[in-house]
Amino acid sequence: MLIVQKYGGTSVGSVERIKAVAQRIAQTASDRSVVVVVSAMGKTTDGLVKLANEISSNPCRREMDMLLSTGEQVTIALMSMALQELGVPAISLTGAQVGIVTEAKHSHARILHIKTERIEEHLQLGEVVVVAGFQGISHSRHQEITTLGRGGSDTSAVALAAALQAEKCEIYTDVPGILTTDPRIVPEAQLMSEITCDEMLELASLGAKVLHPRAVEIARNYGMPLVVLSSWSDEPGTRVVSAIPKRRALQDLELTKPVDAIEYDTNQAAISMLHLPDSPGVAAKLFSGIAVQNIDVDLIIQSIHESNTNDIAFTVGKDTLKQAAAVADAILPALGKNSDPSLGEPEVKTEERPIAKVSLVGAGMIGRPRVAAKMFETLAEAGVNIVMISTSEVKVSCVVDAEDCEKAVNCLCQAFDVDVADISISSAASESEELPPPVRAVALDIKQARLAVRHIPDRPGMAAKIFGLLAQQNISIDMIIQSQRCHHVDGVLTRDIAFTVSQAEAETAYQTLANAALEFGWGEVVLESGIAKVSVVGSGMIAHPGVAAQMFEALSASQINILMIATSEIKISCVVEEEDGVKALQAIHKAFGLSGNEVIKVPA
Ligand code: ADP
Ligand code: ASP
Ligand code: MG
């Protein structure tokens, strides 16, 4: 029986901690084979980054990998010595010595395959094998040292567990497991005994750094049992559970097909509300009105526009369209008027044409920007216009005209090489026996920026153009919002597109789009950095009316203005001003009753 255990930075932050962890490993090793993956000690990696930045503001990525990979090398040697001191035979190995073969991309290489021979040899000899996390070696001729991206030791551990066909992978960290939110911001956060891979994938990509999203992706794809637990206690921690996956080869481990199915739903209708005043409480009023009627809302998008008025668009089941539109109409007077009458009167528009939602289902979509770009390109080539877009780590959906649905599904099946048999009507997907909670956890990401491109011609291919250009630079995007409002520019119907990117990539994204805007004659490109994104995640929110309303009400009660809203099947995200981020997270966590009576203490 083989088990892979990973110990993060804080868990091995001092010699005392390394000795304590060695005791733990010795215990496990008494009746099992153990492979241990470790991170650099404490904040070593941050320290190395700082050193590099003292020499260069833009250091060469190859040298950066050379530098950062040293952190883990210190820990493996010390851990191996600590085990040997306890009389446990142990050997340390770097990523290169194991043969953790990656793409030849510095600073965020994906794992291609892992050679298991050397590790197996040592295990046969009864040794504990201590492997350096976060690092690999490129498949190219020069066998360069690569790193997997910050937080990547989790990914090393789960990939090793998959390659070695371990019984399970345990991730030991400084908190008791996966909590309802980051205990450093909300100390009353509660431990969950279980979470699904899909929920954890969303959370991880929305800012919960307790697990590297790519680690969860590998666990899901290979059905590897994954547990997150504290290296300070003997509590059982949190299990990350997944459905039994299809068999996958261990070659191209992290390059596997990210899309496993196409879904469509023709039971959708859309409503837009335009020119709403930009003040706290507008979304709350609207969606609580709708929740009172027990109407299930699917997608919601809201974006602010020039002149500071808001548009909100949302979809509901066809049979509830009239009822939902009546609520929207009735609520309009209560939303107030725009202070400046020239900004236009608030109005409700119901979409006359029937619409359909077509989705890619899989894992790791935000992390692979090419996927969404390819979806948009495929639809554009087929002449399908996209009405609304919703993105997430496990699903990318486009709302299209119902008459284009079949064409869209067919061309997407072909482009992503998924079987037509995989197509399901998404509304049927929610009939599980045991209902998961509507909101499992909440997350905050304060390292986000907002970009908007104004006045883009409203015709097929525009989303493909924008997100294709960004994907070429490997820039991940989230919360894509196409305005429902149209402008006529020189006789051409145009719309705005807004989205969020990480602050680290915002400047590159801005430059790319500003150049494209000049070339294609789009309007202005606007970058705003001071934003925060708060999100709620839970697979039980499917077919559970009122979750969005509850989130918006919590923000409204705290007088927090919502700048953008975007939802996907199991998540709702709101962009707020950066200084409101922490307050927003705390308010939402409380509103969903996620707080416990005990306070979580995180070791320093
Ligand atoms: P390690 O060094 O062990 O890899 P990390 O710092 O990467 O640890 O991840 C653990 C940290 O993740 C916790 O200390 C906590 O502050 C943060 N965190 C954020 N969201 C959550 C969450 N939902 N549950 C648990 N921890 C979280
Ligand atoms: N040491 C690396 C980092 O700090 C990898 C890890 O700890 O997972 O990002
Ligand atoms: Mg980590």
JSON list of N, CA, C and O in Angstrom, two decimals, residues 324-345:
[
{"chain": "A", "resi": 324, "resn": "ALA", "atom": "N", "xyz": [-41.39, 36.46, -14.16]},
{"chain": "A", "resi": 324, "resn": "ALA", "atom": "CA", "xyz": [-40.17, 37.19, -13.80]},
{"chain": "A", "resi": 324, "resn": "ALA", "atom": "C", "xyz": [-40.19, 38.60, -14.39]},
{"chain": "A", "resi": 324, "resn": "ALA", "atom": "O", "xyz": [-39.79, 39.57, -13.73]},
{"chain": "A", "resi": 325, "resn": "ALA", "atom": "N", "xyz": [-40.69, 38.73, -15.62]},
{"chain": "A", "resi": 325, "resn": "ALA", "atom": "CA", "xyz": [-40.75, 40.05, -16.25]},
{"chain": "A", "resi": 325, "resn": "ALA", "atom": "C", "xyz": [-41.71, 40.95, -15.48]},
{"chain": "A", "resi": 325, "resn": "ALA", "atom": "O", "xyz": [-41.47, 42.15, -15.32]},
{"chain": "A", "resi": 326, "resn": "ALA", "atom": "N", "xyz": [-42.79, 40.36, -14.98]},
{"chain": "A", "resi": 326, "resn": "ALA", "atom": "CA", "xyz": [-43.75, 41.15, -14.20]},
{"chain": "A", "resi": 326, "resn": "ALA", "atom": "C", "xyz": [-43.10, 41.67, -12.93]},
{"chain": "A", "resi": 326, "resn": "ALA", "atom": "O", "xyz": [-43.29, 42.83, -12.55]},
{"chain": "A", "resi": 327, "resn": "VAL", "atom": "N", "xyz": [-42.29, 40.84, -12.29]},
{"chain": "A", "resi": 327, "resn": "VAL", "atom": "CA", "xyz": [-41.58, 41.29, -11.08]},
{"chain": "A", "resi": 327, "resn": "VAL", "atom": "C", "xyz": [-40.64, 42.44, -11.44]},
{"chain": "A", "resi": 327, "resn": "VAL", "atom": "O", "xyz": [-40.60, 43.47, -10.77]},
{"chain": "A", "resi": 328, "resn": "ALA", "atom": "N", "xyz": [-39.89, 42.26, -12.53]},
{"chain": "A", "resi": 328, "resn": "ALA", "atom": "CA", "xyz": [-38.94, 43.30, -12.95]},
{"chain": "A", "resi": 328, "resn": "ALA", "atom": "C", "xyz": [-39.68, 44.62, -13.22]},
{"chain": "A", "resi": 328, "resn": "ALA", "atom": "O", "xyz": [-39.23, 45.69, -12.78]},
{"chain": "A", "resi": 329, "resn": "ASP", "atom": "N", "xyz": [-40.81, 44.54, -13.92]},
{"chain": "A", "resi": 329, "resn": "ASP", "atom": "CA", "xyz": [-41.61, 45.74, -14.22]},
{"chain": "A", "resi": 329, "resn": "ASP", "atom": "C", "xyz": [-42.08, 46.42, -12.94]},
{"chain": "A", "resi": 329, "resn": "ASP", "atom": "O", "xyz": [-41.98, 47.64, -12.79]},
{"chain": "A", "resi": 330, "resn": "ALA", "atom": "N", "xyz": [-42.58, 45.58, -12.03]},
{"chain": "A", "resi": 330, "resn": "ALA", "atom": "CA", "xyz": [-43.15, 46.13, -10.80]},
{"chain": "A", "resi": 330, "resn": "ALA", "atom": "C", "xyz": [-42.09, 46.79, -9.92]},
{"chain": "A", "resi": 330, "resn": "ALA", "atom": "O", "xyz": [-42.36, 47.74, -9.21]},
{"chain": "A", "resi": 331, "resn": "ILE", "atom": "N", "xyz": [-40.86, 46.26, -10.01]},
{"chain": "A", "resi": 331, "resn": "ILE", "atom": "CA", "xyz": [-39.81, 46.73, -9.12]},
{"chain": "A", "resi": 331, "resn": "ILE", "atom": "C", "xyz": [-39.17, 48.03, -9.64]},
{"chain": "A", "resi": 331, "resn": "ILE", "atom": "O", "xyz": [-38.56, 48.79, -8.91]},
{"chain": "A", "resi": 332, "resn": "LEU", "atom": "N", "xyz": [-39.34, 48.27, -10.92]},
{"chain": "A", "resi": 332, "resn": "LEU", "atom": "CA", "xyz": [-38.66, 49.39, -11.59]},
{"chain": "A", "resi": 332, "resn": "LEU", "atom": "C", "xyz": [-38.80, 50.72, -10.84]},
{"chain": "A", "resi": 332, "resn": "LEU", "atom": "O", "xyz": [-37.79, 51.38, -10.58]},
{"chain": "A", "resi": 333, "resn": "PRO", "atom": "N", "xyz": [-40.04, 51.13, -10.45]},
{"chain": "A", "resi": 333, "resn": "PRO", "atom": "CA", "xyz": [-40.16, 52.43, -9.78]},
{"chain": "A", "resi": 333, "resn": "PRO", "atom": "C", "xyz": [-39.37, 52.47, -8.47]},
{"chain": "A", "resi": 333, "resn": "PRO", "atom": "O", "xyz": [-38.83, 53.52, -8.10]},
{"chain": "A", "resi": 334, "resn": "ALA", "atom": "N", "xyz": [-39.27, 51.31, -7.78]},
{"chain": "A", "resi": 334, "resn": "ALA", "atom": "CA", "xyz": [-38.59, 51.29, -6.48]},
{"chain": "A", "resi": 334, "resn": "ALA", "atom": "C", "xyz": [-37.07, 51.40, -6.62]},
{"chain": "A", "resi": 334, "resn": "ALA", "atom": "O", "xyz": [-36.36, 51.65, -5.64]},
{"chain": "A", "resi": 335, "resn": "LEU", "atom": "N", "xyz": [-36.54, 51.19, -7.83]},
{"chain": "A", "resi": 335, "resn": "LEU", "atom": "CA", "xyz": [-35.09, 51.22, -8.00]},
{"chain": "A", "resi": 335, "resn": "LEU", "atom": "C", "xyz": [-34.55, 52.65, -8.10]},
{"chain": "A", "resi": 335, "resn": "LEU", "atom": "O", "xyz": [-33.35, 52.88, -8.08]},
{"chain": "A", "resi": 336, "resn": "GLY", "atom": "N", "xyz": [-35.46, 53.59, -8.24]},
{"chain": "A", "resi": 336, "resn": "GLY", "atom": "CA", "xyz": [-35.04, 54.99, -8.29]},
{"chain": "A", "resi": 336, "resn": "GLY", "atom": "C", "xyz": [-34.66, 55.40, -9.71]},
{"chain": "A", "resi": 336, "resn": "GLY", "atom": "O", "xyz": [-34.52, 54.55, -10.59]},
{"chain": "A", "resi": 337, "resn": "LYS", "atom": "N", "xyz": [-34.51, 56.70, -9.87]},
{"chain": "A", "resi": 337, "resn": "LYS", "atom": "CA", "xyz": [-34.18, 57.22, -11.20]},
{"chain": "A", "resi": 337, "resn": "LYS", "atom": "C", "xyz": [-32.72, 57.63, -11.23]},
{"chain": "A", "resi": 337, "resn": "LYS", "atom": "O", "xyz": [-32.10, 57.81, -10.20]},
{"chain": "A", "resi": 338, "resn": "ASN", "atom": "N", "xyz": [-32.18, 57.77, -12.42]},
{"chain": "A", "resi": 338, "resn": "ASN", "atom": "CA", "xyz": [-30.83, 58.30, -12.54]},
{"chain": "A", "resi": 338, "resn": "ASN", "atom": "C", "xyz": [-30.84, 59.79, -12.24]},
{"chain": "A", "resi": 338, "resn": "ASN", "atom": "O", "xyz": [-31.76, 60.49, -12.65]},
{"chain": "A", "resi": 339, "resn": "SER", "atom": "N", "xyz": [-29.81, 60.22, -11.51]},
{"chain": "A", "resi": 339, "resn": "SER", "atom": "CA", "xyz": [-29.78, 61.63, -11.11]},
{"chain": "A", "resi": 339, "resn": "SER", "atom": "C", "xyz": [-29.78, 62.53, -12.35]},
{"chain": "A", "resi": 339, "resn": "SER", "atom": "O", "xyz": [-30.38, 63.59, -12.35]},
{"chain": "A", "resi": 340, "resn": "ASP", "atom": "N", "xyz": [-29.10, 62.10, -13.38]},
{"chain": "A", "resi": 340, "resn": "ASP", "atom": "CA", "xyz": [-29.05, 62.88, -14.61]},
{"chain": "A", "resi": 340, "resn": "ASP", "atom": "C", "xyz": [-30.01, 62.27, -15.64]},
{"chain": "A", "resi": 340, "resn": "ASP", "atom": "O", "xyz": [-29.77, 61.16, -16.12]},
{"chain": "A", "resi": 341, "resn": "PRO", "atom": "N", "xyz": [-31.11, 62.96, -15.97]},
{"chain": "A", "resi": 341, "resn": "PRO", "atom": "CA", "xyz": [-32.12, 62.38, -16.86]},
{"chain": "A", "resi": 341, "resn": "PRO", "atom": "C", "xyz": [-31.57, 62.03, -18.24]},
{"chain": "A", "resi": 341, "resn": "PRO", "atom": "O", "xyz": [-32.10, 61.13, -18.91]},
{"chain": "A", "resi": 342, "resn": "SER", "atom": "N", "xyz": [-30.47, 62.69, -18.64]},
{"chain": "A", "resi": 342, "resn": "SER", "atom": "CA", "xyz": [-29.94, 62.41, -19.98]},
{"chain": "A", "resi": 342, "resn": "SER", "atom": "C", "xyz": [-29.33, 61.00, -20.05]},
{"chain": "A", "resi": 342, "resn": "SER", "atom": "O", "xyz": [-29.01, 60.50, -21.12]},
{"chain": "A", "resi": 343, "resn": "LEU", "atom": "N", "xyz": [-29.15, 60.34, -18.88]},
{"chain": "A", "resi": 343, "resn": "LEU", "atom": "CA", "xyz": [-28.58, 59.00, -18.87]},
{"chain": "A", "resi": 343, "resn": "LEU", "atom": "C", "xyz": [-29.60, 57.95, -19.30]},
{"chain": "A", "resi": 343, "resn": "LEU", "atom": "O", "xyz": [-29.28, 56.79, -19.49]},
{"chain": "A", "resi": 344, "resn": "GLY", "atom": "N", "xyz": [-30.85, 58.36, -19.42]},
{"chain": "A", "resi": 344, "resn": "GLY", "atom": "CA", "xyz": [-31.88, 57.42, -19.86]},
{"chain": "A", "resi": 344, "resn": "GLY", "atom": "C", "xyz": [-32.67, 56.89, -18.69]},
{"chain": "A", "resi": 344, "resn": "GLY", "atom": "O", "xyz": [-32.19, 56.83, -17.57]},
{"chain": "A", "resi": 345, "resn": "GLU", "atom": "N", "xyz": [-33.93, 56.54, -18.96]},
{"chain": "A", "resi": 345, "resn": "GLU", "atom": "CA", "xyz": [-34.81, 56.01, -17.93]},
{"chain": "A", "resi": 345, "resn": "GLU", "atom": "C", "xyz": [-34.54, 54.52, -17.74]},
{"chain": "A", "resi": 345, "resn": "GLU", "atom": "O", "xyz": [-34.31, 53.81, -18.72]}
]
